[in-house]
């Protein structure tokens, strides 16, 4: 049998193309009984094909007979990847090519319940065939007919392990929108995926006419108050400080009766304060401010005591002068309410460096430190800056007072208003609410009993109780104070040659006196001056005298037993009326 029929018979039994190639080159490379040209003529093939296959067989062996585009993959260790995982990976590659490998591993675990490493996913993803885009089960969100199903598909993809970034790119919606749908589904379940109206439930305007009218009245009563103080007085949590400022600027353009205050220059940022309090009643600050107006020709002073930690005004009083007796009156009221502080800061005024004031601070064990305003140390006293709040907030109300009693009432009203409204410094320090009385709470300083406190103020303070006619007894004198305060304890302050009767921070009467330091008695009480206060009795005076011109003195009887007189004697007056005018 010749070679040609032999090759033709073998070709009919070939099941693989590799077998045909091997049989084609076998006589050339194995038997070597013919040349490439002779074998090509016997098999009706091209001589170059025989030479090329023979050359590849000599170089690579049997692998040289494989097709040239075939890639040889070295088998890896471990179990082979299931076909279902490979098919799902190919499906995902057809859908979207921007997956992360760890994201794909998570998706495959959810879909096929097969745990696979991200490195294996990376190798399989690179060896997967090139994706051919076909008909997808879902597409972009805006091309979907049913938006509810599109939102549901977003939620399904999220629970299947898709990243929000991949969902955003695939569905062609923004990342915040994907977050919103997922939050709505977690909060409201399937109801949250339904379409909702974008119309606001309430009016979005922050500034409307009732608010503008309400804000327009406050600057008329407090023309120098700024936007923060007006916002604090407004007590409206729905409006911000900047909103109130914009309304105030608009109201000044609309209403002509609102005072226009010129803008001040920008202030430099403050440095660290040398007396920064870390606890309540650690530092107290006291100072006096001369008012910008006169009452009956007298310019009154506002003396206030401030707690440095909570910015609470612990006490305050109005006085015709910044004297020691007025400062001691304020200090006594504060110590009676809150106890004594650790340290007291004041300026170098005569009222605070006097011997009487220093002696009281020593007995109360208060470290009293003074600052020098002439050397640029005014900023150390917090009351210097807080008086600006008083000026802007309440000077207009003070100017409406016509009597000392009304002035004192307005002063106490300012203290209550200041202590119960928000403070900007407390707001910056993170207090919630930033209200002084809430920040101070029930904190107390060094507390003393009322009797012990009276003893420590004894050289300047003399407590007395009035009788049914409003009179008190001081040593050998019976003084008229106020008929409208019967059976009431008042304070008698002795300072220099002045004696003042005070009740609830209000001066009721003043006398000229002389204090004898040897026997510690008040002598030569005369020239009484009485003020019209809110405690005045609505009934007429019981004693037929003019309190502005007269003084009732008490003359104690001698303890010696008087001898029997042979004839009846005329009874003497218990009270003697003396005219001092």
Tab-separated table of C-alpha atoms in Angstrom, residues 35-371:
chain	number	residue	atom	x	y	z
A	35	UNK	CA	11.821	15.425	3.482
A	36	UNK	CA	9.307	18.164	4.207
A	37	UNK	CA	8.716	18.696	0.481
A	38	UNK	CA	8.070	14.977	-0.120
A	39	UNK	CA	5.695	14.761	2.884
A	40	UNK	CA	3.815	17.863	1.675
A	41	UNK	CA	3.376	16.290	-1.740
A	42	UNK	CA	2.080	13.022	-0.182
A	43	UNK	CA	-0.478	14.828	2.059
A	44	UNK	CA	-1.389	17.601	-0.402
A	45	UNK	CA	-0.232	20.357	2.041
A	46	UNK	CA	2.149	23.252	1.714
A	47	UNK	CA	5.828	22.469	2.402
A	48	UNK	CA	6.189	25.504	4.695
A	49	UNK	CA	3.370	24.177	6.903
A	50	UNK	CA	5.247	20.911	7.380
A	51	UNK	CA	8.495	22.735	8.166
A	52	UNK	CA	6.745	25.133	10.682
A	53	UNK	CA	5.046	22.309	12.590
A	54	UNK	CA	8.222	20.247	12.644
A	55	UNK	CA	10.226	23.197	13.990
A	56	UNK	CA	7.654	23.863	16.768
A	57	UNK	CA	7.600	20.173	17.701
A	58	UNK	CA	11.379	20.067	18.063
A	59	UNK	CA	11.277	23.222	20.294
A	60	UNK	CA	8.173	22.656	22.479
A	61	UNK	CA	7.349	19.027	22.036
A	62	UNK	CA	3.686	18.103	21.965
A	63	UNK	CA	2.702	21.644	23.174
A	64	UNK	CA	4.014	22.987	19.859
A	65	UNK	CA	1.174	21.195	18.076
A	66	UNK	CA	-1.467	23.300	19.936
A	67	UNK	CA	-2.958	26.404	18.260
A	68	UNK	CA	-0.802	29.521	18.661
A	69	UNK	CA	-3.558	31.626	20.336
A	70	UNK	CA	-4.078	29.022	23.067
A	71	UNK	CA	-2.789	30.202	26.534
A	72	UNK	CA	-1.389	27.647	28.905
A	73	UNK	CA	-2.614	28.105	32.514
A	74	UNK	CA	-0.614	26.447	35.242
A	75	UNK	CA	-2.939	24.573	37.562
A	76	UNK	CA	-3.184	26.163	41.046
A	77	UNK	CA	-3.266	24.484	44.414
A	78	UNK	CA	-6.511	23.912	46.282
A	79	UNK	CA	-10.010	23.084	45.185
A	80	UNK	CA	-11.153	24.167	41.742
A	81	UNK	CA	-13.599	27.093	41.549
A	82	UNK	CA	-17.167	25.881	40.905
A	83	UNK	CA	-18.640	26.579	37.483
A	84	UNK	CA	-21.552	28.482	39.054
A	85	UNK	CA	-19.130	31.007	40.550
A	86	UNK	CA	-17.362	31.475	37.217
A	87	UNK	CA	-20.678	31.929	35.425
A	88	UNK	CA	-21.891	34.506	37.989
A	89	UNK	CA	-18.596	36.371	37.677
A	90	UNK	CA	-18.996	36.447	33.913
A	91	UNK	CA	-22.550	37.747	34.329
A	92	UNK	CA	-21.383	40.548	36.623
A	93	UNK	CA	-18.640	41.474	34.169
A	94	UNK	CA	-21.298	41.753	31.480
A	95	UNK	CA	-23.352	44.105	33.674
A	96	UNK	CA	-20.674	46.434	35.009
A	97	UNK	CA	-16.876	46.588	34.883
A	98	UNK	CA	-16.188	49.030	37.745
A	99	UNK	CA	-16.430	46.537	40.624
A	100	UNK	CA	-13.787	46.195	43.298
A	101	UNK	CA	-12.376	42.724	43.920
A	102	UNK	CA	-13.469	42.598	47.533
A	103	UNK	CA	-16.869	43.863	46.464
A	104	UNK	CA	-17.077	41.016	43.918
A	105	UNK	CA	-16.101	38.480	46.583
A	106	UNK	CA	-18.930	39.782	48.794
A	107	UNK	CA	-21.452	39.653	45.934
A	108	UNK	CA	-20.408	36.095	44.989
A	109	UNK	CA	-20.780	34.989	48.610
A	110	UNK	CA	-24.305	36.392	48.687
A	111	UNK	CA	-25.349	34.941	45.334
A	112	UNK	CA	-23.612	31.513	45.309
A	113	UNK	CA	-22.872	31.002	49.043
A	114	UNK	CA	-19.258	30.277	48.084
A	115	UNK	CA	-16.502	32.051	49.990
A	116	UNK	CA	-13.704	33.161	47.680
A	117	UNK	CA	-10.587	35.270	48.172
A	118	UNK	CA	-10.276	38.667	46.439
A	119	UNK	CA	-6.964	37.549	44.875
A	120	UNK	CA	-8.695	34.560	43.269
A	121	UNK	CA	-11.443	36.900	42.064
A	122	UNK	CA	-8.810	39.134	40.518
A	123	UNK	CA	-7.237	36.186	38.639
A	124	UNK	CA	-10.594	34.873	37.406
A	125	UNK	CA	-11.770	38.385	36.446
A	126	UNK	CA	-8.700	38.855	34.250
A	127	UNK	CA	-9.116	35.455	32.537
A	128	UNK	CA	-12.830	35.915	31.922
A	129	UNK	CA	-13.861	36.434	28.284
A	130	UNK	CA	-14.491	39.931	27.005
A	131	UNK	CA	-18.079	40.901	28.024
A	132	UNK	CA	-20.659	41.195	25.283
A	133	UNK	CA	-23.435	43.645	26.126
A	134	UNK	CA	-26.841	42.017	25.853
A	135	UNK	CA	-30.339	42.576	27.126
A	136	UNK	CA	-30.126	43.539	30.833
A	137	UNK	CA	-32.834	42.780	33.414
A	138	UNK	CA	-32.704	46.429	34.593
A	139	UNK	CA	-30.987	49.611	33.523
A	140	UNK	CA	-30.577	53.260	34.453
A	141	UNK	CA	-32.993	54.684	36.996
A	142	UNK	CA	-34.312	57.503	34.810
A	143	UNK	CA	-35.080	55.069	31.953
A	144	UNK	CA	-37.136	52.795	34.152
A	145	UNK	CA	-40.890	52.969	33.717
A	146	UNK	CA	-41.717	52.076	37.336
A	147	UNK	CA	-39.646	54.250	39.682
A	148	UNK	CA	-40.736	52.240	42.720
A	149	UNK	CA	-39.207	49.064	41.240
A	150	UNK	CA	-36.050	51.005	40.380
A	151	UNK	CA	-35.706	52.180	43.990
A	152	UNK	CA	-36.365	48.642	45.184
A	153	UNK	CA	-33.633	47.398	42.849
A	154	UNK	CA	-31.193	49.867	44.429
A	155	UNK	CA	-32.012	48.473	47.869
A	156	UNK	CA	-31.630	44.882	46.613
A	157	UNK	CA	-28.225	45.622	45.112
A	158	UNK	CA	-27.121	47.209	48.398
A	159	UNK	CA	-28.162	44.131	50.372
A	160	UNK	CA	-26.474	41.885	47.758
A	161	UNK	CA	-23.129	43.455	48.577
A	162	UNK	CA	-22.829	46.208	45.968
A	163	UNK	CA	-20.980	49.341	47.007
A	164	UNK	CA	-22.960	52.560	46.942
A	165	UNK	CA	-20.451	53.936	44.465
A	166	UNK	CA	-21.071	51.024	42.063
A	167	UNK	CA	-24.838	51.393	42.471
A	168	UNK	CA	-24.545	55.111	41.756
A	169	UNK	CA	-22.552	54.544	38.543
A	170	UNK	CA	-24.648	51.639	37.352
A	171	UNK	CA	-28.081	53.181	38.049
A	172	UNK	CA	-26.852	56.668	37.007
A	173	UNK	CA	-28.074	58.428	40.165
A	174	UNK	CA	-26.097	60.485	42.658
A	175	UNK	CA	-24.520	58.972	45.746
A	176	UNK	CA	-26.643	61.091	48.203
A	177	UNK	CA	-29.792	59.831	46.435
A	178	UNK	CA	-28.718	56.227	46.977
A	179	UNK	CA	-28.044	57.010	50.655
A	180	UNK	CA	-31.475	58.640	50.976
A	181	UNK	CA	-33.344	55.639	49.536
A	182	UNK	CA	-31.490	53.197	51.750
A	183	UNK	CA	-32.189	55.331	54.867
A	184	UNK	CA	-35.856	55.644	53.957
A	185	UNK	CA	-36.121	51.868	53.459
A	186	UNK	CA	-34.440	51.151	56.805
A	187	UNK	CA	-36.731	53.626	58.595
A	188	UNK	CA	-40.060	53.057	56.795
A	189	UNK	CA	-39.490	49.742	54.949
A	190	UNK	CA	-41.288	49.468	51.578
A	191	UNK	CA	-43.440	52.548	52.260
A	192	UNK	CA	-40.309	54.671	52.233
A	193	UNK	CA	-39.649	53.741	48.571
A	194	UNK	CA	-42.903	55.221	47.336
A	195	UNK	CA	-42.889	58.619	45.642
A	196	UNK	CA	-43.261	61.550	48.018
A	197	UNK	CA	-44.187	65.157	47.366
A	198	UNK	CA	-41.353	67.656	47.614
A	199	UNK	CA	-43.680	70.436	48.768
A	200	UNK	CA	-42.646	71.744	52.236
A	201	UNK	CA	-44.962	70.940	55.110
A	202	UNK	CA	-44.342	74.347	56.735
A	203	UNK	CA	-43.449	77.752	55.445
A	204	UNK	CA	-39.668	77.838	54.835
A	205	UNK	CA	-39.460	81.564	55.445
A	206	UNK	CA	-37.633	82.423	58.663
A	207	UNK	CA	-38.554	86.107	58.541
A	208	UNK	CA	-42.221	86.994	58.445
A	209	UNK	CA	-44.292	89.968	59.530
A	210	UNK	CA	-45.147	88.997	63.154
A	211	UNK	CA	-41.470	88.303	63.864
A	212	UNK	CA	-40.421	91.621	62.305
A	213	UNK	CA	-42.998	93.485	64.407
A	214	UNK	CA	-41.879	91.718	67.591
A	215	UNK	CA	-38.223	92.494	66.916
A	216	UNK	CA	-39.025	96.122	66.020
A	217	UNK	CA	-40.324	96.836	69.553
A	218	UNK	CA	-37.231	95.588	71.397
A	219	UNK	CA	-34.701	98.121	69.946
A	220	UNK	CA	-37.074	100.914	70.927
A	221	UNK	CA	-36.791	99.875	74.582
A	222	UNK	CA	-33.109	98.891	74.306
A	223	UNK	CA	-31.691	101.085	71.513
A	224	UNK	CA	-28.021	100.233	72.160
A	225	UNK	CA	-28.462	96.456	72.439
A	226	UNK	CA	-26.825	94.345	69.735
A	227	UNK	CA	-28.247	91.472	67.729
A	228	UNK	CA	-27.206	88.808	70.250
A	229	UNK	CA	-28.804	90.620	73.185
A	230	UNK	CA	-32.022	91.221	71.199
A	231	UNK	CA	-32.033	87.529	70.212
A	232	UNK	CA	-31.642	86.608	73.883
A	233	UNK	CA	-34.535	88.879	74.885
A	234	UNK	CA	-36.644	87.469	72.058
A	235	UNK	CA	-36.317	83.909	73.494
A	236	UNK	CA	-37.258	82.350	70.134
A	237	UNK	CA	-35.378	79.123	69.364
A	238	UNK	CA	-36.609	79.023	65.757
A	239	UNK	CA	-34.642	82.145	64.804
A	240	UNK	CA	-30.862	82.432	64.699
A	241	UNK	CA	-28.766	85.368	65.886
A	242	UNK	CA	-27.876	86.349	62.307
A	243	UNK	CA	-31.562	86.250	61.348
A	244	UNK	CA	-32.372	88.678	64.162
A	245	UNK	CA	-29.511	90.913	62.992
A	246	UNK	CA	-30.855	90.993	59.438
A	247	UNK	CA	-34.355	91.835	60.696
A	248	UNK	CA	-32.944	94.638	62.861
A	249	UNK	CA	-31.107	96.105	59.862
A	250	UNK	CA	-34.278	95.885	57.774
A	251	UNK	CA	-36.422	97.453	60.496
A	252	UNK	CA	-34.070	100.430	60.728
A	253	UNK	CA	-34.767	101.102	57.069
A	254	UNK	CA	-38.541	100.723	57.481
A	255	UNK	CA	-39.265	102.344	60.859
A	256	UNK	CA	-38.134	105.905	61.532
A	257	UNK	CA	-38.656	105.725	65.322
A	258	UNK	CA	-35.886	103.153	65.859
A	259	UNK	CA	-32.698	104.926	67.035
A	260	UNK	CA	-29.804	104.628	64.623
A	261	UNK	CA	-26.596	103.889	66.515
A	262	UNK	CA	-23.342	104.464	64.584
A	263	UNK	CA	-21.225	101.394	63.979
A	264	UNK	CA	-18.172	100.997	66.163
A	265	UNK	CA	-14.768	99.962	64.929
A	266	UNK	CA	-13.846	96.310	64.873
A	267	UNK	CA	-12.293	95.121	68.116
A	268	UNK	CA	-9.083	93.161	68.373
A	269	UNK	CA	-9.430	89.521	69.488
A	270	UNK	CA	-9.058	89.330	73.282
A	271	UNK	CA	-6.152	87.520	74.882
A	272	UNK	CA	-6.263	85.066	77.798
A	273	UNK	CA	-7.840	86.548	80.907
A	274	UNK	CA	-5.608	86.584	84.011
A	275	UNK	CA	-8.568	85.770	86.292
A	276	UNK	CA	-10.131	82.877	84.369
A	277	UNK	CA	-12.457	81.156	86.845
A	278	UNK	CA	-12.691	77.371	86.798
A	279	UNK	CA	-15.379	77.008	89.485
A	280	UNK	CA	-18.263	78.993	90.894
A	281	UNK	CA	-17.443	81.730	93.430
A	282	UNK	CA	-13.728	81.439	92.763
A	283	UNK	CA	-13.458	85.053	91.526
A	284	UNK	CA	-15.875	87.896	92.236
A	285	UNK	CA	-15.591	91.250	90.497
A	286	UNK	CA	-16.987	94.483	91.951
A	287	UNK	CA	-17.113	97.907	90.370
A	288	UNK	CA	-19.233	101.034	90.161
A	289	UNK	CA	-20.482	102.950	87.143
A	290	UNK	CA	-21.633	106.546	87.117
A	291	UNK	CA	-24.926	106.832	85.267
A	292	UNK	CA	-25.174	109.068	82.209
A	293	UNK	CA	-28.045	111.113	83.650
A	294	UNK	CA	-28.851	112.992	86.859
A	295	UNK	CA	-31.882	112.633	89.121
A	296	UNK	CA	-32.838	115.873	90.903
A	297	UNK	CA	-29.345	117.166	90.231
A	298	UNK	CA	-27.648	114.059	91.701
A	299	UNK	CA	-25.733	111.627	89.509
A	300	UNK	CA	-26.311	108.122	90.860
A	301	UNK	CA	-23.931	105.174	90.768
A	302	UNK	CA	-24.614	101.541	89.893
A	303	UNK	CA	-22.500	99.206	92.052
A	304	UNK	CA	-22.597	95.556	90.984
A	305	UNK	CA	-20.889	92.342	92.118
A	306	UNK	CA	-20.294	89.656	89.447
A	307	UNK	CA	-19.364	85.954	89.683
A	308	UNK	CA	-16.553	85.299	87.196
A	309	UNK	CA	-17.445	81.676	86.416
A	310	UNK	CA	-21.166	81.904	85.591
A	311	UNK	CA	-21.286	85.659	84.797
A	312	UNK	CA	-24.124	85.975	87.313
A	313	UNK	CA	-24.766	89.360	88.949
A	314	UNK	CA	-24.887	88.154	92.551
A	315	UNK	CA	-25.825	91.560	94.018
A	316	UNK	CA	-26.142	95.210	93.116
A	317	UNK	CA	-27.434	98.537	94.407
A	318	UNK	CA	-27.895	102.174	93.390
A	319	UNK	CA	-26.164	104.822	95.499
A	320	UNK	CA	-25.735	108.607	95.237
A	321	UNK	CA	-21.962	108.078	95.364
A	322	UNK	CA	-19.421	105.280	95.055
A	323	UNK	CA	-18.838	105.079	98.800
A	324	UNK	CA	-17.632	102.284	101.034
A	325	UNK	CA	-20.985	101.880	102.708
A	326	UNK	CA	-22.611	101.147	99.340
A	327	UNK	CA	-19.879	98.650	98.387
A	328	UNK	CA	-20.221	96.932	101.772
A	329	UNK	CA	-23.995	96.837	101.327
A	330	UNK	CA	-23.599	94.985	98.000
A	331	UNK	CA	-20.966	92.643	99.446
A	332	UNK	CA	-23.149	91.861	102.480
A	333	UNK	CA	-26.164	91.035	100.294
A	334	UNK	CA	-24.087	88.729	98.081
A	335	UNK	CA	-22.464	86.922	101.010
A	336	UNK	CA	-25.850	86.413	102.647
A	337	UNK	CA	-27.219	84.801	99.455
A	338	UNK	CA	-24.261	82.818	98.117
A	339	UNK	CA	-21.511	82.854	100.752
A	340	UNK	CA	-18.064	84.437	100.510
A	341	UNK	CA	-15.797	83.991	97.446
A	342	UNK	CA	-12.141	82.967	97.401
A	343	UNK	CA	-10.877	86.151	95.740
A	344	UNK	CA	-12.377	89.586	95.091
A	345	UNK	CA	-11.105	91.878	92.310
A	346	UNK	CA	-11.799	95.607	92.244
A	347	UNK	CA	-10.180	98.773	90.998
A	348	UNK	CA	-8.220	101.208	93.172
A	349	UNK	CA	-11.193	103.418	93.988
A	350	UNK	CA	-11.536	104.891	97.442
A	351	UNK	CA	-14.624	102.808	98.186
A	352	UNK	CA	-12.655	99.561	97.848
A	353	UNK	CA	-9.298	100.474	99.403
A	354	UNK	CA	-10.815	102.018	102.532
A	355	UNK	CA	-10.007	100.561	105.937
A	356	UNK	CA	-13.624	99.550	106.529
A	357	UNK	CA	-13.845	97.557	103.302
A	358	UNK	CA	-10.454	95.925	103.777
A	359	UNK	CA	-11.309	95.026	107.377
A	360	UNK	CA	-14.525	93.290	106.320
A	361	UNK	CA	-12.670	91.333	103.602
A	362	UNK	CA	-10.088	90.258	106.160
A	363	UNK	CA	-12.736	89.035	108.600
A	364	UNK	CA	-14.476	87.146	105.770
A	365	UNK	CA	-11.097	85.625	104.724
A	366	UNK	CA	-11.465	87.029	101.212
A	367	UNK	CA	-8.311	87.660	99.206
A	368	UNK	CA	-8.954	91.199	97.964
A	369	UNK	CA	-6.823	92.250	94.980
A	370	UNK	CA	-6.959	95.649	93.303
A	371	UNK	CA	-6.009	96.637	89.767
